[in-house]
Coordinates of C-alpha atoms in Angstrom, one line a residue:
V176 CA 26.5 -22.4 -57.0
Q177 CA 29.5 -21.1 -55.1
T178 CA 27.3 -18.2 -53.7
S179 CA 24.7 -20.7 -52.6
L180 CA 27.2 -22.9 -50.8
T181 CA 28.7 -19.8 -49.1
S182 CA 25.2 -18.7 -48.0
M183 CA 24.4 -22.1 -46.6
A184 CA 27.7 -22.2 -44.7
E185 CA 27.0 -18.7 -43.2
S186 CA 23.5 -19.7 -42.2
R187 CA 24.9 -22.6 -40.1
M188 CA 27.5 -20.4 -38.3
V189 CA 27.0 -19.7 -34.6
W190 CA 26.3 -16.0 -34.0
P191 CA 29.1 -14.1 -32.2
D192 CA 28.3 -12.7 -28.8
D193 CA 28.1 -9.1 -30.1
H194 CA 25.5 -10.0 -32.7
V195 CA 22.3 -7.9 -32.4
A196 CA 20.1 -11.0 -32.3
V197 CA 22.3 -12.6 -29.6
Q198 CA 22.1 -9.5 -27.4
R199 CA 18.4 -9.3 -27.8
I200 CA 17.9 -12.9 -26.9
D201 CA 20.2 -12.6 -23.9
E202 CA 18.2 -9.6 -22.6
C203 CA 14.9 -11.5 -23.0
I204 CA 16.3 -14.4 -21.0
M205 CA 17.5 -12.0 -18.3
D206 CA 14.0 -10.4 -18.2
L207 CA 12.5 -13.9 -17.8
I208 CA 14.8 -14.6 -14.8
V209 CA 14.1 -11.2 -13.2
V210 CA 10.4 -10.8 -13.8
N211 CA 9.5 -14.4 -12.8
M212 CA 12.2 -14.4 -10.1
L213 CA 13.8 -17.6 -11.4
P214 CA 17.2 -19.0 -10.3
Y215 CA 20.1 -18.3 -12.7
S216 CA 20.6 -22.1 -13.0
V217 CA 17.4 -22.3 -15.0
V218 CA 19.4 -21.6 -18.2
E219 CA 21.5 -24.8 -17.6
G220 CA 18.4 -27.0 -17.2
E221 CA 17.8 -29.6 -19.9
A222 CA 14.2 -28.5 -20.5
F223 CA 15.3 -24.9 -21.0
K224 CA 17.9 -26.0 -23.6
R225 CA 15.3 -28.0 -25.5
L226 CA 13.3 -24.7 -26.1
K227 CA 16.0 -23.8 -28.6
I228 CA 15.8 -20.1 -27.7
G229 CA 16.5 -17.9 -30.7
D230 CA 16.5 -20.7 -33.3
P231 CA 13.4 -22.9 -32.9
L232 CA 14.0 -24.3 -36.4
G233 CA 17.1 -26.0 -35.2
A234 CA 19.8 -23.9 -37.0
H235 CA 21.8 -23.7 -33.7
R236 CA 23.0 -20.2 -34.4
Y237 CA 22.4 -19.1 -30.9
K238 CA 24.4 -20.6 -28.0
V239 CA 22.9 -20.3 -24.6
K240 CA 25.1 -18.7 -22.1
S241 CA 26.2 -20.1 -18.8
E242 CA 24.5 -19.3 -15.4
K243 CA 27.7 -17.4 -14.5
Y244 CA 27.3 -15.0 -17.4
Y245 CA 23.8 -14.0 -16.4
R246 CA 24.8 -13.7 -12.8
T247 CA 28.1 -11.8 -13.1
T248 CA 27.8 -9.9 -16.4
L249 CA 24.3 -9.3 -17.6
M250 CA 22.6 -8.9 -14.2
P251 CA 24.9 -6.0 -13.1
A252 CA 24.4 -4.3 -16.4
T253 CA 20.6 -4.8 -16.2
Y254 CA 20.6 -3.5 -12.6
D255 CA 22.6 -0.4 -13.7
K256 CA 20.1 0.3 -16.5
V257 CA 17.1 0.0 -14.1
V258 CA 18.8 2.2 -11.5
K259 CA 19.4 4.9 -14.2
H260 CA 15.7 4.7 -15.2
V261 CA 14.4 4.9 -11.7
T262 CA 16.8 7.8 -10.9
N263 CA 15.4 9.7 -13.8
L264 CA 11.9 9.1 -12.6
L265 CA 12.7 10.2 -9.0
Q266 CA 14.4 13.4 -10.3
E267 CA 11.3 14.3 -12.3
A268 CA 9.0 13.6 -9.3
T269 CA 8.0 16.7 -7.3
W270 CA 7.0 14.8 -4.1
I271 CA 7.7 11.3 -3.0
S272 CA 6.1 9.2 -0.2
F273 CA 7.5 5.9 0.9
T274 CA 6.5 2.7 2.7
T275 CA 8.8 0.7 5.0
D276 CA 8.4 -2.6 6.8
G277 CA 10.6 -5.3 8.4
W278 CA 10.7 -9.0 7.7
S279 CA 12.5 -12.0 9.2
N280 CA 12.7 -15.5 7.8
P281 CA 11.1 -18.3 9.9
T282 CA 14.4 -19.3 11.5
K283 CA 15.2 -15.6 12.3
S284 CA 18.6 -15.9 10.6
C285 CA 17.9 -13.1 8.2
S286 CA 16.1 -9.7 8.7
L287 CA 15.3 -7.2 6.0
L288 CA 14.0 -3.6 5.9
S289 CA 12.1 -2.5 2.8
F290 CA 12.0 1.0 1.3
T291 CA 9.5 1.6 -1.5
G292 CA 8.9 5.0 -3.2
H293 CA 5.5 6.3 -4.4
F294 CA 4.9 9.3 -6.6
I295 CA 2.8 10.7 -9.4
H296 CA 4.4 10.9 -12.8
D297 CA 2.6 11.7 -16.1
A298 CA -0.9 11.3 -14.5
V299 CA 0.1 7.8 -13.2
W300 CA 0.7 6.8 -9.6
R301 CA 3.9 4.9 -9.6
K302 CA 5.7 2.7 -7.0
V303 CA 9.3 1.5 -7.1
I304 CA 11.3 -0.7 -4.8
L305 CA 14.2 1.4 -3.9
S306 CA 16.1 -0.8 -1.4
V307 CA 15.9 -3.9 0.7
T308 CA 18.5 -3.6 3.5
V309 CA 19.9 -6.5 5.6
L310 CA 19.5 -5.6 9.3
E311 CA 22.6 -6.8 11.2
Q312 CA 21.9 -5.1 14.6
D313 CA 19.1 -4.8 17.1
H314 CA 16.0 -3.3 15.4
D315 CA 15.8 -0.3 17.7
G316 CA 14.6 3.1 16.5
K317 CA 18.0 4.7 16.1
Y318 CA 19.4 1.8 13.9
L319 CA 16.3 1.7 11.7
A320 CA 16.4 5.5 11.3
S321 CA 20.0 5.3 10.1
K322 CA 18.9 2.8 7.5
L323 CA 16.0 5.0 6.3
C324 CA 18.3 8.0 6.0
E325 CA 20.8 5.9 4.0
A326 CA 18.1 5.0 1.5
M327 CA 16.9 8.6 1.2
T328 CA 20.5 9.8 0.8
K329 CA 21.4 7.2 -1.8
W330 CA 18.5 8.2 -4.0
E331 CA 18.8 11.9 -3.2
I332 CA 15.1 12.3 -2.3
A333 CA 15.3 13.5 1.3
E334 CA 14.1 17.0 0.4
K335 CA 11.2 15.5 -1.6
I336 CA 9.7 13.3 1.0
H337 CA 6.1 13.9 1.9
V338 CA 5.3 11.1 4.4
G339 CA 6.4 7.6 5.3
V340 CA 3.9 4.8 5.8
R341 CA 4.9 2.3 8.6
D342 CA 3.4 -0.2 10.9
N343 CA 2.4 0.8 14.4
A344 CA 5.4 -0.7 16.2
A345 CA 7.1 1.6 18.7
N346 CA 10.6 1.2 17.2
M347 CA 9.3 2.1 13.7
K348 CA 7.5 5.2 15.1
L349 CA 10.7 6.3 16.8
A350 CA 12.7 5.6 13.6
M351 CA 10.5 7.9 11.6
R352 CA 10.8 10.6 14.2
L353 CA 14.6 10.3 14.4
A354 CA 14.9 10.4 10.6
G355 CA 12.9 13.6 10.6
V356 CA 10.1 12.2 8.4
A357 CA 6.4 12.9 8.7
D358 CA 4.8 9.5 9.2
I359 CA 1.4 7.8 9.2
G360 CA 0.4 4.3 10.2
C361 CA -0.6 1.6 7.8
M362 CA -4.4 1.6 7.6
S363 CA -4.6 -2.2 7.3
H364 CA -2.3 -2.8 10.3
T365 CA -4.2 -0.2 12.4
L366 CA -7.6 -1.9 11.6
Q367 CA -6.1 -5.2 12.6
L368 CA -5.0 -3.8 15.9
V369 CA -8.5 -2.4 16.5
L370 CA -10.0 -5.8 16.0
R371 CA -7.4 -7.5 18.1
D372 CA -7.9 -5.1 21.0
A373 CA -11.7 -5.2 20.9
L374 CA -12.7 -8.5 19.6
F375 CA -10.1 -11.2 19.4
T376 CA -9.1 -10.9 23.0
Q377 CA -12.6 -11.8 24.2
T378 CA -12.4 -15.3 25.7
S379 CA -15.7 -16.4 24.1
V380 CA -14.6 -15.3 20.6
E381 CA -11.2 -17.0 21.1
V382 CA -12.9 -20.3 22.0
V383 CA -15.1 -20.1 18.8
I384 CA -12.2 -19.3 16.6
K385 CA -10.1 -22.2 18.0
K386 CA -13.0 -24.6 17.6
A387 CA -13.6 -23.4 14.0
R388 CA -10.0 -24.1 13.1
K389 CA -10.3 -27.6 14.4
I390 CA -13.5 -28.2 12.4
V391 CA -12.0 -26.8 9.2
T392 CA -8.7 -28.6 9.6
H393 CA -10.5 -32.0 9.9
L394 CA -12.9 -31.4 7.0
K395 CA -10.3 -30.0 4.6
H396 CA -7.4 -32.3 5.2
S397 CA -9.2 -35.6 4.8
E398 CA -10.4 -36.7 1.3
Q399 CA -13.1 -38.9 2.9
A400 CA -14.3 -36.1 5.2
C401 CA -14.5 -33.7 2.2
R402 CA -16.6 -36.2 0.3
H403 CA -19.0 -36.8 3.1
L404 CA -19.4 -33.1 3.7
V405 CA -20.4 -32.7 0.0
E406 CA -23.0 -35.4 0.5
H407 CA -24.4 -33.6 3.5
Q408 CA -24.5 -30.3 1.6
Q409 CA -26.6 -31.9 -1.0
T410 CA -28.9 -33.4 1.6
V411 CA -29.6 -30.0 3.4
K412 CA -29.4 -28.0 0.1
T413 CA -26.6 -25.7 1.1
P414 CA -24.1 -24.3 -1.5
E415 CA -21.4 -26.9 -2.3
H416 CA -18.6 -24.6 -1.1
S417 CA -15.4 -25.8 0.4
L418 CA -14.5 -24.7 3.9
L419 CA -11.8 -22.0 4.2
Q420 CA -8.7 -22.3 6.4
D421 CA -7.6 -19.1 8.0
V422 CA -4.1 -17.6 8.4
E423 CA -3.6 -16.7 12.1
T424 CA -1.7 -13.5 11.3
R425 CA -4.5 -12.2 9.1
W426 CA -7.9 -11.4 10.7
N427 CA -9.7 -11.3 7.3
G428 CA -8.8 -14.9 6.8
M429 CA -10.4 -15.7 10.1
Y430 CA -13.5 -13.7 9.0
L431 CA -13.8 -15.7 5.8
M432 CA -13.4 -19.0 7.7
L433 CA -16.2 -18.1 10.1
E434 CA -18.4 -16.7 7.3
R435 CA -18.1 -20.0 5.3
L436 CA -18.8 -22.0 8.5
V437 CA -21.9 -20.1 9.2
E438 CA -23.1 -20.6 5.7
Q439 CA -22.5 -24.4 6.0
R440 CA -24.0 -24.6 9.5
K441 CA -26.6 -27.2 8.6
A442 CA -24.1 -29.4 6.7
V443 CA -21.5 -29.2 9.5
N444 CA -24.1 -30.1 12.2
L445 CA -25.3 -33.0 10.1
Y446 CA -21.7 -34.2 9.6
S447 CA -21.0 -34.0 13.4
V448 CA -24.2 -36.1 14.1
Q449 CA -23.6 -38.8 11.6
R450 CA -19.8 -38.9 11.6
S451 CA -17.1 -38.8 14.2
G452 CA -14.0 -36.6 14.2
I453 CA -15.4 -33.1 14.9
D454 CA -17.0 -31.3 17.8
S455 CA -19.5 -28.9 16.2
F456 CA -20.5 -25.6 17.7
S457 CA -23.2 -25.4 20.4
L458 CA -26.3 -23.2 19.6
A459 CA -24.7 -20.3 21.6
E460 CA -21.5 -20.7 19.7
W461 CA -23.2 -20.7 16.3
E462 CA -25.0 -17.5 17.3
L463 CA -21.8 -15.9 18.5
A464 CA -20.0 -16.8 15.2
A465 CA -22.9 -15.3 13.3
R466 CA -22.7 -12.1 15.3
V467 CA -18.9 -11.9 14.8
V468 CA -19.4 -12.3 11.0
K469 CA -22.1 -9.6 10.9
I470 CA -20.0 -7.1 12.8
L471 CA -16.8 -7.8 10.8
K472 CA -18.4 -7.6 7.4
P473 CA -18.0 -3.8 7.1
F474 CA -14.4 -4.1 8.2
Y475 CA -13.7 -6.7 5.6
T476 CA -15.3 -4.5 2.9
A477 CA -13.2 -1.6 4.0
T478 CA -10.1 -3.8 3.9
L479 CA -10.8 -4.8 0.3
E480 CA -11.1 -1.2 -0.6
I481 CA -7.8 -0.2 1.0
C482 CA -5.8 -3.1 -0.3
V483 CA -6.2 -2.2 -4.0
D484 CA -2.9 -1.3 -5.6
D485 CA -3.5 2.4 -6.0
A486 CA -5.3 3.1 -2.7
C487 CA -4.6 6.6 -1.5
I488 CA -4.8 8.2 2.0
S489 CA -7.6 10.4 0.8
V490 CA -10.1 7.7 1.5
V491 CA -9.2 7.2 5.2
I492 CA -11.4 9.8 6.7
L493 CA -14.4 8.5 4.8
L494 CA -13.7 4.9 5.8
V495 CA -13.2 5.7 9.4
S496 CA -16.4 7.8 9.5
N497 CA -18.4 4.9 7.8
L498 CA -17.1 2.3 10.3
N499 CA -17.9 4.5 13.2
N500 CA -21.4 5.1 11.9
M501 CA -21.8 1.3 11.5
L502 CA -20.9 0.9 15.2
N503 CA -23.7 3.1 16.4
T504 CA -26.1 0.8 18.2
T505 CA -29.8 0.5 17.3
A506 CA -32.7 -1.3 18.8
A507 CA -32.2 -4.1 16.3
D508 CA -28.7 -4.8 17.6
Q509 CA -29.8 -7.6 19.9
G510 CA -26.6 -9.3 21.2
L511 CA -24.3 -6.9 19.3
K512 CA -24.4 -3.8 21.6
Q513 CA -21.5 -4.7 23.8
M514 CA -19.4 -5.9 20.9
K515 CA -20.1 -2.7 19.0
A516 CA -19.3 -0.5 22.0
T517 CA -16.0 -2.2 22.5
L518 CA -15.1 -1.8 18.9
R519 CA -16.2 1.8 18.9
D520 CA -13.9 2.5 21.8
A521 CA -11.0 0.8 20.0
M522 CA -11.7 2.8 16.8
C523 CA -11.6 6.1 18.8
C524 CA -8.3 5.1 20.4
R525 CA -6.5 4.1 17.2
F526 CA -8.0 6.7 14.9
S527 CA -8.5 9.6 17.3
D528 CA -6.2 12.0 15.3
I529 CA -7.0 11.0 11.8
S530 CA -9.4 13.9 11.1
S531 CA -6.9 16.5 12.4
L532 CA -3.7 15.5 10.7
A533 CA -2.7 17.7 7.7
P534 CA -1.8 14.8 5.3
F535 CA -5.3 13.3 5.6
L536 CA -7.2 16.6 5.6
A537 CA -5.4 17.9 2.5
A538 CA -5.6 14.6 0.6
T539 CA -9.3 14.3 1.2
L540 CA -9.9 17.9 0.1
I541 CA -7.8 17.5 -3.0
D542 CA -9.5 14.2 -4.0
P543 CA -12.2 15.1 -6.5
H544 CA -14.3 12.2 -5.3
F545 CA -14.6 13.6 -1.7
K546 CA -13.6 17.3 -1.5
D547 CA -15.0 18.8 1.7
T548 CA -18.2 16.7 1.8
Y549 CA -17.2 14.7 4.9
F550 CA -15.8 17.6 6.9
N551 CA -17.6 19.8 9.5
V552 CA -17.1 23.5 9.2
Q553 CA -14.0 23.5 11.4
K554 CA -12.3 20.6 9.6
A555 CA -13.1 22.2 6.2
V556 CA -11.4 25.4 7.2
A557 CA -8.4 23.5 8.5
A558 CA -8.1 21.5 5.3
K559 CA -8.3 24.6 3.2
K560 CA -5.6 26.3 5.3
V561 CA -3.3 23.3 4.9
V562 CA -3.6 23.4 1.1
L563 CA -3.4 27.2 0.8
N564 CA -0.4 27.4 3.1
F565 CA 1.4 24.8 0.9
L566 CA 0.5 26.8 -2.2
R567 CA 1.8 30.0 -0.7
S568 CA 5.1 28.3 0.2
V569 CA 5.3 27.1 -3.4
Q570 CA 4.8 30.6 -4.7
E571 CA 7.3 32.1 -2.3
S572 CA 9.9 29.5 -3.4
A573 CA 9.2 30.3 -7.0
M574 CA 9.6 34.1 -6.3
K575 CA 12.9 33.5 -4.5
N576 CA 14.2 31.5 -7.5
M577 CA 13.1 34.2 -9.9
T578 CA 14.5 37.3 -8.1
A579 CA 18.0 38.1 -6.9
P580 CA 18.6 38.8 -3.2
S581 CA 17.6 42.4 -2.4
A582 CA 17.7 44.8 0.6
A583 CA 15.2 44.3 3.4
S584 CA 11.8 45.8 2.8
P585 CA 10.5 48.6 4.9
I586 CA 8.3 46.2 6.8
D587 CA 11.3 44.0 7.7
N588 CA 13.0 47.1 9.2
V589 CA 10.1 48.0 11.5
E590 CA 11.0 47.5 15.1
P591 CA 9.0 45.1 17.2
G592 CA 5.9 46.7 18.5
L593 CA 6.2 49.7 16.1
E594 CA 4.5 48.2 13.1
S595 CA 2.7 50.6 10.8
S596 CA -1.1 51.0 11.0
E597 CA -1.3 49.4 7.6
T598 CA 0.4 46.3 9.0
S599 CA -1.9 46.2 12.1
E600 CA -4.9 46.7 9.9
S601 CA -3.8 43.8 7.7
G602 CA -3.4 41.6 10.7
A603 CA -6.9 42.5 11.9
Q604 CA -8.3 41.6 8.5
E605 CA -6.6 38.2 8.6
E606 CA -8.3 37.4 11.9
D607 CA -11.7 38.3 10.4
D608 CA -11.0 36.6 7.1
P609 CA -8.7 33.6 7.2
W610 CA -8.1 33.8 3.4
A611 CA -7.0 37.5 3.4
A612 CA -3.3 36.5 3.7
Y613 CA -3.4 34.3 0.6
D614 CA -2.8 35.3 -3.0
S615 CA -6.2 35.4 -4.6
Q616 CA -5.2 33.1 -7.5
P617 CA -4.8 29.9 -5.4
A618 CA -7.8 30.8 -3.2
N619 CA -9.9 31.4 -6.3
Q620 CA -8.9 28.1 -7.9
L621 CA -9.7 26.2 -4.7
T622 CA -13.1 27.9 -4.4
N623 CA -14.0 27.1 -8.0
Y624 CA -12.7 23.5 -7.6
L625 CA -14.9 23.0 -4.5
K626 CA -17.9 24.4 -6.3
E627 CA -17.7 21.7 -9.1
L628 CA -19.6 18.5 -8.7
R629 CA -17.7 15.6 -7.2
L630 CA -16.6 12.8 -9.4
P631 CA -18.4 9.5 -9.1
R632 CA -16.2 7.0 -7.1
M633 CA -16.0 4.4 -9.8
T634 CA -15.2 6.7 -12.8
T635 CA -12.3 9.0 -13.6
G636 CA -9.1 8.4 -11.7
I637 CA -7.9 11.2 -9.4
Y638 CA -4.5 11.4 -11.1
A639 CA -5.9 11.7 -14.6
Y640 CA -8.3 14.3 -13.3
W641 CA -5.5 16.6 -12.0
H642 CA -3.3 16.0 -15.0
C643 CA -5.8 17.7 -17.3
S644 CA -7.6 19.9 -14.9
Q645 CA -8.0 23.7 -15.2
Y646 CA -6.4 24.3 -11.8
P647 CA -2.6 24.1 -12.3
L648 CA -1.8 25.5 -8.9
L649 CA -4.0 22.9 -7.1
E650 CA -2.3 20.2 -9.3
A651 CA 0.9 21.0 -7.4
A652 CA -0.9 20.2 -4.1
A653 CA -2.2 17.0 -5.6
Q654 CA 1.3 15.9 -6.6
K655 CA 2.2 16.1 -2.9
Y656 CA -0.8 15.1 -0.9
L657 CA -2.1 12.3 -3.2
S658 CA 1.3 10.6 -3.5
A659 CA 0.9 8.8 -0.1
P660 CA -0.3 5.2 -0.2
L661 CA -2.8 4.0 2.3
I662 CA -1.1 0.9 3.4
S663 CA 2.4 -0.7 3.1
V664 CA 1.2 -3.4 0.7
A665 CA 4.2 -2.8 -1.6
S666 CA 6.5 -3.9 1.2
E667 CA 4.2 -6.9 2.0
Q668 CA 4.3 -8.0 -1.7
L669 CA 8.0 -7.8 -1.7
F670 CA 8.4 -9.9 1.5
S671 CA 5.9 -12.4 0.2
A672 CA 8.2 -13.0 -2.7
A673 CA 11.2 -13.1 -0.4
G674 CA 9.6 -15.7 1.8
Q675 CA 9.1 -18.0 -1.2
L676 CA 12.6 -17.5 -2.5
Y677 CA 14.8 -17.2 0.6
A678 CA 16.7 -20.2 1.9
D679 CA 19.2 -20.4 4.7
R680 CA 21.7 -22.1 2.4

């Protein structure tokens, strides 16, 4: 009986803070706060206490900690643990690419600069938020470059950087150059600039968009108007879809708004005739809206493809080529020829150097979905040279690490202009055969890889392919050239969360 009473008393005792169960529960609550981005004060809310975390049967053995404990004790410990894990991942990564972007809150009282790392680890393309820096000075190129260098130095990754992905602002381009980083523009942002330059600056298109916004605003923000629109949809037998309001900073939202309006043309016209409150499109405006929707559809499809979480720059050359082909005019393009010509000029201006930049050439060649299929002869040779030059540098670095410093070779001691006939002969061979300078092993692996059938687009992932491929040398190139993301979506997601959480107070 005494033993039973003792056991009952112990079962009602509050667990000490160093109890294993307490530590596990505290960590779970910390994870809840971090992952769901909840305020620390959630642990002091009445509803949270009613959950009886850790003892749902009401034994009251776990005592919920205060908000201060999670903020000042457990959060720093959790942060240190995550930093250690991320540091280990970065140390194991061979090459790292990054995205960076700026953000300001609506009142312009706070500005941030993001820095997210992207790399391949264990056949998985990984992304990590490495820093979010408060900007306290003018956002000129020199200041932004200093912040980028700070982030690279802090994480000790400066020597591993492949490319940085940024928007097309002049200050960001300058920052990358001053920081000594190879950089590429965000594909999504560049497409938006193409459409802004070529389409959204046309007066007639601007008028249609403004009018569309007024129509949608009226029909979406009035319960009575929504109900009447549904009645008209039933009358004219159009799909009972709601109209879509666009976001002015996102062209794809404008596209979806116009697409839905064109779909609901009959219902909207009937509403404007029988009800007051909206000024519907004229016949010419409806036709213009339909043309805009038709010409924007391929751009919208391309945007969906590049906005997936693991989109890689290897797809850029293909997408740009497809969009340019779509913009070639045909006899059936009645009313679209001028619009297409303007867009084609804007594409040429914004993407003129895509097919000649080493990061895009190499990434496309190393992607088993594409290889050299979308290259002409000159571009194929250029892409192969980029990859083989990289592999040669890897081999040379490996040889330097394996051998001790030695005396200069006879060739190194030959005076300028007095090289041996063998050297001259070798140079002549290189001119005739661009692959003569390369070790046969990388060249042979690249040749055999290109002879294989391409992978279907919707099957095996490129990172899993290289992880278990029979071309270990080329895998080293894949680690570098396939690490670069296509867009700065990681930074955008970060700032989307920041916009919801940040308050001036």
